[in-house]
XYZ file of C-alpha atoms in Angstrom:
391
model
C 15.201 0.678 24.052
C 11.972 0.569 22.217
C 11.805 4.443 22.205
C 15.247 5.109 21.063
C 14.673 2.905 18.242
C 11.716 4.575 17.558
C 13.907 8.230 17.058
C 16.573 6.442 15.326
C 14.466 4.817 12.311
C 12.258 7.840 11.980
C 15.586 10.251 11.800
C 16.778 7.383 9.130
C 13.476 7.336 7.306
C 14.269 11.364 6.082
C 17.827 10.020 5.563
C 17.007 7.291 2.851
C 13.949 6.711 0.858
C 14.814 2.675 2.514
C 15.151 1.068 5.423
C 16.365 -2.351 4.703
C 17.776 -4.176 7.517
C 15.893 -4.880 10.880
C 19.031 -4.574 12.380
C 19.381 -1.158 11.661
C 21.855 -1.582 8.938
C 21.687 0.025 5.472
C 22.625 -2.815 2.668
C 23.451 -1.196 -0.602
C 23.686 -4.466 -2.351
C 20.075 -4.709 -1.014
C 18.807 -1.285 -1.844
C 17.527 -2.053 -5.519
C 15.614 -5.651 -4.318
C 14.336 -2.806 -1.462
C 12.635 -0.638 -3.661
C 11.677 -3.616 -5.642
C 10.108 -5.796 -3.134
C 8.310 -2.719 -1.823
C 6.195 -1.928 -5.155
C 8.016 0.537 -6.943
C 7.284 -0.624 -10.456
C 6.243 1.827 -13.403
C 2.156 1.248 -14.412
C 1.081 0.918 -17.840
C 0.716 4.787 -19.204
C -0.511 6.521 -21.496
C 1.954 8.897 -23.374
C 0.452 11.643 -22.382
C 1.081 10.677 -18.735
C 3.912 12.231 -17.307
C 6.941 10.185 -16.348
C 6.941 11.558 -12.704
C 3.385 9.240 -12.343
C 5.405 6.244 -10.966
C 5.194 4.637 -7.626
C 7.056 5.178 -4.292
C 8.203 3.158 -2.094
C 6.249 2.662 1.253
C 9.267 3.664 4.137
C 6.828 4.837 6.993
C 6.607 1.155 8.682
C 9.592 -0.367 9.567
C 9.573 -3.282 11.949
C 11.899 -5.574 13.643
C 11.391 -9.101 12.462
C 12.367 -12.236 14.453
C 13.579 -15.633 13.901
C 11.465 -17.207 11.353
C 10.160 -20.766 12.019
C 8.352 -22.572 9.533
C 6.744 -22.472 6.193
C 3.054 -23.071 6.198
C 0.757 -22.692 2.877
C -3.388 -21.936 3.078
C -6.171 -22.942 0.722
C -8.547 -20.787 1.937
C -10.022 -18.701 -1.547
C -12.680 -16.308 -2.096
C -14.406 -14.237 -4.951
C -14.351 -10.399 -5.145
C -17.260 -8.593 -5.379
C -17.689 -5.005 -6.799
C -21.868 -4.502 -5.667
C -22.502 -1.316 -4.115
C -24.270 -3.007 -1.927
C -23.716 -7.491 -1.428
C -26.392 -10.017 -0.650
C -25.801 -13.712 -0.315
C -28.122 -16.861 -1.005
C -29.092 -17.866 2.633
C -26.965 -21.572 3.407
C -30.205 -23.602 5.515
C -26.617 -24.907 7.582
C -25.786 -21.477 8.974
C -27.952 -20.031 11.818
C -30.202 -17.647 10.171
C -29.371 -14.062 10.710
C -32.065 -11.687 10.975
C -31.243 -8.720 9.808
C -28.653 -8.275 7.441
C -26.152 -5.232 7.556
C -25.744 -2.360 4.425
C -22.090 -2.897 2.699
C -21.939 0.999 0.881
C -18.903 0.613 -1.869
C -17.898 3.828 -3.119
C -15.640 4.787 -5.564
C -14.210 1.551 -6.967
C -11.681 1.881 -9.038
C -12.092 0.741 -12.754
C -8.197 1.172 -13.462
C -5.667 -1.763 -14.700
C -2.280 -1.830 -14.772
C -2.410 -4.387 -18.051
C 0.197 -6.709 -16.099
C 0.990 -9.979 -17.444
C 1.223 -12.290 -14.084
C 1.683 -15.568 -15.243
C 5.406 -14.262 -16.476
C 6.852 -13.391 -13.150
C 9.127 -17.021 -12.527
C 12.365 -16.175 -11.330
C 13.316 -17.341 -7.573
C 15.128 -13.681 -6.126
C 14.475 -15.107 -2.341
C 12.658 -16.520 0.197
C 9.260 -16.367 1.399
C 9.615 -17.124 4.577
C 6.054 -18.128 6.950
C 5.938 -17.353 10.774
C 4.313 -15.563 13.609
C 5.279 -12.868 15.465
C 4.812 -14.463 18.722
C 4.587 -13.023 22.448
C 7.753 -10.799 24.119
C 9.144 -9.956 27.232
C 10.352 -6.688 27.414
C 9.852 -3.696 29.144
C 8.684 -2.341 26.015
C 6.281 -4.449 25.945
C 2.502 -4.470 27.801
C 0.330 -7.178 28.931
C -3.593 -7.067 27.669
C -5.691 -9.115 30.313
C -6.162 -11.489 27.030
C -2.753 -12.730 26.658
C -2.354 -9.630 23.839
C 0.519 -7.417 23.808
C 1.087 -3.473 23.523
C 4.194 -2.267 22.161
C 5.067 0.923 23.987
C 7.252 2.876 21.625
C 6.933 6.494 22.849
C 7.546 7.993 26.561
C 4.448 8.082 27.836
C 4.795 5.756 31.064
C 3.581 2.073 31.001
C 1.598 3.103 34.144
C -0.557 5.507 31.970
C -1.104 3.104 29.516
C -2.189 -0.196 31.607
C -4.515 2.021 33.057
C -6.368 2.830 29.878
C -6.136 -0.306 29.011
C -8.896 -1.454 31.306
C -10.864 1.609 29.768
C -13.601 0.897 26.764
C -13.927 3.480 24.116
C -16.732 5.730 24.363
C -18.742 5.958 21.178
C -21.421 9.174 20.613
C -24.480 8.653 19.510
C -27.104 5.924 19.674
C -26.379 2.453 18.263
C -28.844 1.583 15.070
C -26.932 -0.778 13.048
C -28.313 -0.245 10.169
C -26.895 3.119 9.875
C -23.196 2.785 8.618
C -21.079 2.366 11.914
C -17.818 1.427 10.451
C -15.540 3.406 7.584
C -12.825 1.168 5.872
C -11.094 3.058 3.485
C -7.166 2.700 2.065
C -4.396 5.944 2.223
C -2.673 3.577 -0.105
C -4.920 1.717 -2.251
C -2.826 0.157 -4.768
C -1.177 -1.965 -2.304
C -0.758 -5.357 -3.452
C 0.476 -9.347 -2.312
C 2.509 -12.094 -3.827
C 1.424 -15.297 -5.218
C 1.359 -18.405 -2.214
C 4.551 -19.640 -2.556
C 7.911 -19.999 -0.586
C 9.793 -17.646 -2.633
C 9.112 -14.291 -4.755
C 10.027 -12.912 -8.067
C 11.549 -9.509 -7.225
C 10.155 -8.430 -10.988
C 6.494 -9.105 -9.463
C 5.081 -6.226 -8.584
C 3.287 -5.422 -5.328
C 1.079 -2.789 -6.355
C -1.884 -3.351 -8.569
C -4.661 -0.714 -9.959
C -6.960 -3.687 -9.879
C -9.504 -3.928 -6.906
C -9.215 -8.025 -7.710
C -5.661 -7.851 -6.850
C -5.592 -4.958 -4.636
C -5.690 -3.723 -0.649
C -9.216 -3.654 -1.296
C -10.045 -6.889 -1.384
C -9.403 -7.146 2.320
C -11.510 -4.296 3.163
C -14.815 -5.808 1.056
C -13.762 -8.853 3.616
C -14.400 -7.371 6.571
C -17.366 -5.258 4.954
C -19.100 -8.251 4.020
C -18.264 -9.915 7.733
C -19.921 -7.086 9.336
C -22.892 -7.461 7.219
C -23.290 -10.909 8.139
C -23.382 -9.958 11.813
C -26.185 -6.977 10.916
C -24.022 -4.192 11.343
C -23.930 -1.814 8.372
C -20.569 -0.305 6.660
C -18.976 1.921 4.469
C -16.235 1.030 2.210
C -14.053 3.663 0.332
C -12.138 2.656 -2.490
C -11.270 5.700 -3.595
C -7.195 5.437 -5.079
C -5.087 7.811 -3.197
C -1.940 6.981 -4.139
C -2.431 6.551 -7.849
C -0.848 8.295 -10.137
C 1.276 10.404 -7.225
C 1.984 8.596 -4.201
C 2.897 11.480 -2.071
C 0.398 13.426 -0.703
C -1.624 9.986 0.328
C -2.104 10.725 4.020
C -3.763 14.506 2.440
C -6.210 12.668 0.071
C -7.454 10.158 2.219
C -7.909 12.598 4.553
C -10.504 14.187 2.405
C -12.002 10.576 2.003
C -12.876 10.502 5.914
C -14.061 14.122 6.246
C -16.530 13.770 3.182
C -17.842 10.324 4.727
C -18.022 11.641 8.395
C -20.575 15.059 6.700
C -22.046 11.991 4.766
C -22.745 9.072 7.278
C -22.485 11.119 10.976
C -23.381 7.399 12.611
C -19.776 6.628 11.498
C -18.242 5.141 14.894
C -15.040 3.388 13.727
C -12.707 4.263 11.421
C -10.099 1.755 9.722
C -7.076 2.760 6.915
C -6.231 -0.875 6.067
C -2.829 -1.758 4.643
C -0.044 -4.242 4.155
C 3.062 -4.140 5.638
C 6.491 -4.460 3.626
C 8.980 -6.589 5.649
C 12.481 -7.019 3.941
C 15.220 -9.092 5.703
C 19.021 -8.128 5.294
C 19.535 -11.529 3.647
C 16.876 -10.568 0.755
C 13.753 -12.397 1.882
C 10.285 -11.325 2.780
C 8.529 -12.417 6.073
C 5.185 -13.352 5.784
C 3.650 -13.485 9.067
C 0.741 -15.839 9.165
C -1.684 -17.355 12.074
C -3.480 -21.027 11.543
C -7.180 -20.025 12.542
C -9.224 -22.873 12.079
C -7.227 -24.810 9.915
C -6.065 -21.948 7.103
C -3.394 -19.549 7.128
C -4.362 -16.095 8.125
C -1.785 -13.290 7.735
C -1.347 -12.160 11.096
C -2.735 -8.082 11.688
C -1.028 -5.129 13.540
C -3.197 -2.052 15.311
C -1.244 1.440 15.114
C -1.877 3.877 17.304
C -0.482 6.676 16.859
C 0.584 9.060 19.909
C 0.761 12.576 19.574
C 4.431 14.596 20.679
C 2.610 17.978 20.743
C 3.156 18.530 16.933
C -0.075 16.628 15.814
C -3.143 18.463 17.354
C -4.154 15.027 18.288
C -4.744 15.758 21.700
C -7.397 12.597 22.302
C -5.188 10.229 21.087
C -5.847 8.008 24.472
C -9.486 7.406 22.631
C -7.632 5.915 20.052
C -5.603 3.658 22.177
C -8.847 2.429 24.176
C -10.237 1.170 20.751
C -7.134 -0.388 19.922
C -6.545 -2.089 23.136
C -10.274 -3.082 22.608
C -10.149 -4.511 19.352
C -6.847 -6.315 20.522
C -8.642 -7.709 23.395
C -11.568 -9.473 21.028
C -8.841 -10.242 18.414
C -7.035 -12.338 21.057
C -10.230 -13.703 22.602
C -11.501 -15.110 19.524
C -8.470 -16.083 17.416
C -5.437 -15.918 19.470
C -2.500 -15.534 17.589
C -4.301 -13.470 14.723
C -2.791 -10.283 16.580
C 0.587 -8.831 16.516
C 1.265 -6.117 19.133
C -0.577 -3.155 18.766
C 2.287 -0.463 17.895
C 1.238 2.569 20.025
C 4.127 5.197 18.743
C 4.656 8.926 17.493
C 2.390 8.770 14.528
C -0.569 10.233 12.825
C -1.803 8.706 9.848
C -5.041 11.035 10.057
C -5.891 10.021 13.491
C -6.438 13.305 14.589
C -9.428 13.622 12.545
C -11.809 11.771 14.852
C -11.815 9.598 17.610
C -12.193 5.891 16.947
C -9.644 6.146 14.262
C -7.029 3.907 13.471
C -4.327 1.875 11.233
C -4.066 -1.623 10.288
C -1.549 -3.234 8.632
C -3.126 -7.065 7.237
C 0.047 -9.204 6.207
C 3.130 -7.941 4.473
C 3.736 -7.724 0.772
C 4.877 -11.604 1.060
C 1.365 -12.884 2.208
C -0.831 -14.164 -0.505
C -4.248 -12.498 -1.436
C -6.222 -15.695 0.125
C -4.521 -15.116 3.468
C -4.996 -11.640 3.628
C -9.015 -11.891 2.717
C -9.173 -14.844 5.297
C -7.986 -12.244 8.203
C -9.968 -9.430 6.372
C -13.077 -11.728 7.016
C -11.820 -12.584 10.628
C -11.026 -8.678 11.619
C -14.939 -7.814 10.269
C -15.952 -10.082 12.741
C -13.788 -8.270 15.307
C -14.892 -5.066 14.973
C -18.213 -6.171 15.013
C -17.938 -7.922 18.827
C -15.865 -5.004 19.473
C -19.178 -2.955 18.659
C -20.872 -5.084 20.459
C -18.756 -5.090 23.608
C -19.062 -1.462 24.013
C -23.050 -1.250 23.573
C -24.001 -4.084 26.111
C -22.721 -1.531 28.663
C -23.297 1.848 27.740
């Protein structure tokens, strides 16, 4: 069922510019709080900026969303930071760390979008808390950690459980202090709601500011991976600012120039936010308690190739993900939604040990989504790991 799902929203995705319901059902009345919900708001501009320079909505991730459960709230909060390259004052608590890992920021955005926030106080819906728990479906495959696959495509769930138990093979040596890990963002601008349990559909969710921005998550996991030694390059060049289509085209420039740049590159991460509407009008947030705070729950894409993408090592892909599943599960179960392995690109034909993320939806709050940001750096990092103690 999963796979003719799969057909039918991507046939209604060149239908209309929104998918609303999860049900597959197209709500009209819903359409506007759609587009609204989903960032499609007009940025400051300058008059001689042309009127076509406005956002689009995101319609290339469309998810089925369950029964929601609860309402939770988090008080984790951290500080931005904009330093080409971040230290920290050492705490005499933490166990001292020996050799501290390289954080290269590129290309940070000095843009604003000169948006009042404090004036956004209407109640348009629900904000509605939960986690996207475990399934049982044929659709669905089990990761010897408890972690799921979601098997969206036809290649057979034989194939798959067998690379499964497969680790991804990474070339060249492993020196750390080389960059080893490439975060960058297809679309940037991508923004989050204040932590509440409802929304203002005249917020917006897309923000020019790297303070407010997708890119707070990826300085996250940056600065986790320098805290375990393990050096990293973060992109913050905007690609979908002041056109969002052609995205997927400019960040694909972004990884080729790093790859000539930093050739220890091993893993390569777009991060975004998903966008998850209801047909009643509310926005799912899906969250995971980790320690005591909220942490909007991840999901790994995969993309598989159906002989139009010249991604012909796309099982490389899939080992990573399965990989980075595995240690996600292992050291914060819960944190993990199934990894959706499906007919997509997203640039992953570029290199192997590329992949998607989506942290949260555009209902999660900024402190949730840097919480997981600083959970996923430490992740990838025993990911790393995991793969060098037996090559």
């Amino acid at each position: 069922m999963g796979k003719i799902k799969s057909l039918l929203i991507c046939a209604a995705a060149v239908a209309c510019p929104i998918f609303i319901a999860t049900d597959n059902s197209f709500g009209e009345a819903l359409r506007s709080a759609a587009y609204i919900s989903a960032g499609v708001y007009l940025p400051a501009q300058n008059d001689s900026e042309s009127a076509s320079n406005t956002y689009k909505p995101d319609t290339e991730d469309i998810h089925e969303t369950p029964d929601i459960t609860e309402h939770q709230s988090s008080t984790f909060s951290t500080d931005s930071a904009d330093e080409s390259s971040k230290t920290s004052d050492n705490d005499p608590n933490e166990p001292e760390q020996s050799t501290r890992g390289t954080v290269i920021r590129l290309n940070s955005s000095q843009l604003t979008d000169d948006t009042d926030y404090s004036s956004f106080t209407k109640h348009s819906g629900a904000i509605n808390r939960f986690n996207f728990g475990k399934y049982s479906s044929d659709d669905y495959i089990d990761l010897p950690s408890g972690a799921q696959v979601r098997n969206c495509t036809w290649v057979s769930s034989l194939t798959l459980e067998e690379t499964t138990r497969l680790l991804p093979v990474f070339i060249g040596d492993y020196d750390p202090a080389e960059p080893q890990v490439l975060i960058y963002h297809t679309h940037t601008t991508e923004s989050f709601l204040p932590e509440a349990d409802w929304y203002d559909s005249s917020y917006p969710t897309r923000s020019l500011s790297d303070e407010r921005n997708i890119t707070s998550v990826g300085d996250a996991i940056c600065e986790a991976l320098a805290a375990r030694g393990i050096s990293s390059v973060h992109d913050c060049t905007v690609h979908d600012y002041p056109s969002f289509p052609g995205a997927y085209a400019n960040s694909a420039e972004t990884i080729k120039r790093n790859l000539e740049q930093y050739p220890s590159i091993k893993i390569i991460i777009d991060i975004h936010r998903d966008g998850i509407v209801n047909a009643d009008g509310s926005l799912s947030a899906p969250i995971a308690e980790i320690n005591g705070k909220n942490a909007a729950q991840l999901m790994i894409i995969s993309g598989c190739d159906d002989g139009t993408m010249d991604m012909p090592d796309y099982l490389e892909n899939f080992k990573l993900a399965c990989l980075l599943q595995n240690c996600a599960e292992n050291a914060y179960p819960g944190l993990a939604r199934a990894v959706l392995f499906d007919y997509r690109c997203y640039n992953q034909n570029l290199n192997t040990g590329t992949l998607l993320i989506e942290v949260g939806s555009h209902g999660n709050s900024l402190n949730e989504v840097v919480y997981t940001g600083e959970l996923l750096g430490n992740v990838i990092a025993d990911a790393l790991e995991t793969v060098y103690s037996v090559q």
